[in-house]
Each structure stands twice: as structure tokens, then as C-alpha cells.
Short mmCIF file of C-alpha atoms in Angstrom, two decimals:
data_model
loop_
_atom_site.label_atom_id
_atom_site.label_comp_id
_atom_site.label_asym_id
_atom_site.label_seq_id
_atom_site.Cartn_x
_atom_site.Cartn_y
_atom_site.Cartn_z
CA ALA A 1 19.75 -12.03 -10.27
CA MET A 2 21.22 -9.94 -7.43
CA ASP A 3 24.62 -9.82 -9.18
CA ASP A 4 22.99 -8.67 -12.44
CA GLU A 5 21.10 -5.93 -10.60
CA ARG A 6 24.27 -4.81 -8.80
CA GLU A 7 26.13 -4.60 -12.14
CA ALA A 8 23.29 -2.54 -13.63
CA LEU A 9 23.38 -0.19 -10.64
CA GLU A 10 27.15 0.20 -10.98
CA ALA A 11 26.72 1.04 -14.68
CA ILE A 12 23.91 3.55 -14.07
CA TYR A 13 25.09 5.24 -10.87
CA GLY A 14 28.88 4.84 -11.15
CA ALA A 15 30.54 6.44 -8.13
CA ASP A 16 27.08 7.29 -6.72
CA PHE A 17 26.50 3.57 -5.99
CA GLU A 18 28.24 1.75 -3.15
CA VAL A 19 28.11 -1.82 -1.91
CA ASP A 20 28.61 -2.33 1.81
CA VAL A 21 27.95 -4.93 4.50
CA ASP A 22 25.76 -4.32 7.54
CA PRO A 23 28.10 -4.79 10.52
CA ARG A 24 25.20 -6.00 12.69
CA ASP A 25 24.22 -9.04 10.62
CA GLY A 26 26.58 -9.24 7.63
CA ARG A 27 23.77 -8.60 5.14
CA PRO A 28 24.64 -6.73 1.95
CA MET A 29 23.68 -3.06 1.77
CA TRP A 30 23.42 -0.92 -1.35
CA ARG A 31 23.67 2.89 -1.25
CA MET A 32 22.47 5.09 -4.11
CA LEU A 33 23.29 8.79 -3.89
CA LEU A 34 20.45 11.02 -5.07
CA ALA A 35 22.67 14.10 -5.11
CA GLU A 36 20.10 16.52 -6.50
CA HIS A 37 18.05 15.97 -3.33
CA GLY A 38 20.94 15.69 -0.86
CA ALA A 39 19.74 12.17 -0.07
CA THR A 40 21.00 8.61 -0.17
CA LEU A 41 18.71 5.62 -0.53
CA LEU A 42 20.08 2.74 1.54
CA LEU A 43 18.80 -0.78 0.89
CA ARG A 44 19.54 -3.67 3.29
CA LEU A 45 19.12 -6.86 1.27
CA PRO A 46 17.52 -9.94 2.84
CA ALA A 47 19.00 -13.41 2.41
CA GLY A 48 17.68 -14.82 -0.84
CA TYR A 49 16.97 -11.42 -2.43
CA PRO A 50 15.22 -10.83 -4.82
CA ASP A 51 13.18 -14.03 -4.46
CA ALA A 52 12.77 -14.17 -0.68
CA GLY A 53 11.67 -10.62 0.11
CA PRO A 54 12.15 -6.93 -0.56
CA PRO A 55 15.08 -4.90 0.76
CA THR A 56 14.67 -2.82 3.89
CA PRO A 57 14.93 0.80 2.74
CA SER A 58 16.09 3.85 4.65
CA LEU A 59 16.94 7.40 3.69
CA GLU A 60 19.97 9.42 4.71
CA PHE A 61 20.09 13.17 4.22
CA GLU A 62 23.08 15.50 4.14
CA GLN A 63 20.93 17.90 6.15
CA TRP A 64 17.55 16.85 7.52
CA PRO A 65 14.93 18.56 5.31
CA THR A 66 11.67 20.15 6.32
CA GLY A 67 9.06 17.45 5.80
CA GLY A 68 11.70 14.72 5.98
CA ASP A 69 9.83 12.59 8.53
CA ALA A 70 6.59 12.67 6.53
CA PHE A 71 8.49 11.91 3.32
CA ALA A 72 10.30 8.96 4.95
CA ARG A 73 6.99 7.56 6.24
CA ARG A 74 5.48 7.89 2.79
CA MET A 75 8.41 6.06 1.18
CA ALA A 76 8.16 3.36 3.89
CA GLU A 77 4.65 2.62 2.67
CA GLU A 78 5.18 3.04 -1.06
CA LEU A 79 8.52 1.33 -1.76
CA PRO A 80 7.77 -2.18 -0.42
CA ALA A 81 4.48 -2.14 -2.35
CA LEU A 82 6.49 -1.81 -5.59
CA TRP A 83 8.47 -5.03 -4.98
CA VAL A 84 7.69 -8.05 -7.17
CA PRO A 85 9.09 -11.42 -5.99
CA GLY A 86 12.03 -12.53 -8.11
CA GLU A 87 12.63 -9.11 -9.66
CA GLY A 88 15.21 -6.52 -8.65
CA CYS A 89 13.72 -3.29 -7.37
CA ALA A 90 16.64 -1.00 -6.49
CA ILE A 91 16.60 1.07 -9.68
CA GLN A 92 12.81 1.42 -9.59
CA TRP A 93 12.88 2.39 -5.91
CA ALA A 94 15.61 5.00 -6.42
CA GLU A 95 13.66 6.53 -9.30
CA HIS A 96 10.47 6.51 -7.22
CA VAL A 97 12.22 8.42 -4.39
CA ARG A 98 13.77 10.80 -6.91
CA GLU A 99 10.42 11.51 -8.60
CA ALA A 100 8.56 11.92 -5.30
CA ALA A 101 11.19 14.37 -4.04
CA ALA A 102 11.13 16.30 -7.33
CA ASP A 103 7.33 16.55 -7.13
CA GLY A 104 7.72 18.85 -4.13
CA HIS A 105 7.24 16.32 -1.35
CA LEU A 106 10.63 16.99 0.19
CA GLY A 107 12.36 20.13 1.39
CA ALA A 108 10.92 23.59 1.88
CA ALA A 109 8.49 23.23 -1.02
CA GLY A 110 7.32 19.93 0.43
CA ALA A 111 6.46 21.26 3.88
CA SER A 112 2.86 21.85 2.86
CA ALA A 113 2.62 18.29 1.50
CA GLY A 114 2.94 17.01 5.06
CA ALA A 115 0.52 19.53 6.57
CA GLY A 116 -1.86 17.87 8.94
CA GLU A 117 0.53 15.03 9.74
CA PRO A 118 1.91 15.05 13.26
CA GLY A 119 5.36 16.59 13.35
CA ALA A 120 5.58 17.09 9.59
CA ALA A 121 5.17 20.83 9.16
CA GLY A 122 7.71 22.94 10.97
CA GLU A 123 9.94 20.10 12.12
CA ALA A 124 13.49 21.20 12.72
CA PRO A 125 16.44 19.65 10.90
CA GLY A 126 17.67 16.68 12.87
CA SER A 127 14.45 16.38 14.86
CA GLY A 128 13.16 13.35 12.99
CA VAL A 129 12.96 9.74 14.05
CA GLY A 130 16.48 8.36 14.19
CA ALA A 131 18.05 11.74 13.48
CA GLY A 132 20.03 11.88 16.72
CA ASP A 133 22.21 14.86 17.50
CA ASP A 134 23.92 15.06 14.11
CA SER A 135 21.73 17.74 12.57
CA VAL A 136 24.82 19.88 12.10
CA GLY A 137 27.35 18.44 9.70
CA GLY A 138 26.58 14.72 9.56
CA PRO A 139 24.07 12.62 7.67
CA SER A 140 20.81 11.68 9.35
CA CYS A 141 19.15 8.33 8.88
CA VAL A 142 15.56 7.21 9.25
CA PRO A 143 14.88 3.49 8.98
CA LEU A 144 11.76 2.86 6.92
CA PRO A 145 10.31 -0.55 7.78
CA GLY A 146 6.65 -0.09 8.64
CA GLY A 147 5.80 -0.23 12.33
CA ALA A 148 9.40 -0.68 13.47
CA ALA A 149 9.66 2.70 15.21
CA GLU A 150 6.43 2.13 17.11
CA ALA A 151 7.48 -1.41 18.10
CA LEU A 152 10.87 -0.24 19.39
CA GLY A 153 9.67 2.85 21.18
CA PRO A 154 11.99 5.73 22.11
CA SER A 155 15.70 5.21 21.65
CA LEU A 156 18.67 6.72 23.40
#
């Protein structure tokens, strides 16, 4: 099932789809470029995917957008809820991110969507969780598994 899904992703996304391996644990990772939003959806696949569990999603941005933290938190909640055991979810998840971003929940137009959430409105590029010091020039990454950031606490 995973091979069939990978082949479908290659056919749909072409050069905007990459297969990689996580150097930390050797798990497969899939990257889907969502160029119109300056974002990449990264999925770390668990052993036994798609039967054993959903991928772990994260978002990378060419430049950290206003509202990026709030958007990443929202996707962290919504994407895993879309997973159905035994069925591939990568295409559906990429389309969900694409549609949510297009609906004005990301970027300057999306700043008001995060109003009232701590740190959402007015956050500076690169200031988000996991953004590091690469706000100028490099991609930023925010891991999306629920509760992980709180469990780990501040990082270096």
C-alpha cells in the first residue's frame, strides 16, 4: 500500500515530491512542495504505515509567514484526525494544507485568523517553535505532533 501511494505521489507531484530517510531513525520521509504557499509538507512514516499509524507531519516554509505558528498548530490537530487505518493519507493531507492556506489561514491575510491565540498575531518571521535562527534565507521547520513541544520544553 505504501509503494502504491508513493507511486501516486510521484505521478501527481513529479519533481515537487521527494523521498528521503530520517537520519535519526532510518524511517522514510516524504516531502511535498506546496509552491504556491512557499511551504513543504514533510511526513515521517511510521513502521507499518499505513496500517500501524499515521505519519508525523511537519511544515517547512521558505520564509516563516505571519500566523505560521497558529497554522502549524491547527494542522497538527486536523491532519492526524483525517487518517484512516490501512489507507494512505499523504495526498489528502497535502490538499488539506493547501486548501487551509488558500482559505486565508496562512500569511498576511491569515494573521487575523490567529487573533486571540498566544503568539499568533504579530509574530516575526523565524520566531516560531523550531524556527531557530534561520529566518533569513533558509527554510524553517515546525514539528506538528500534538503535545511534543510542551513535553520537550525549550530547546537550544
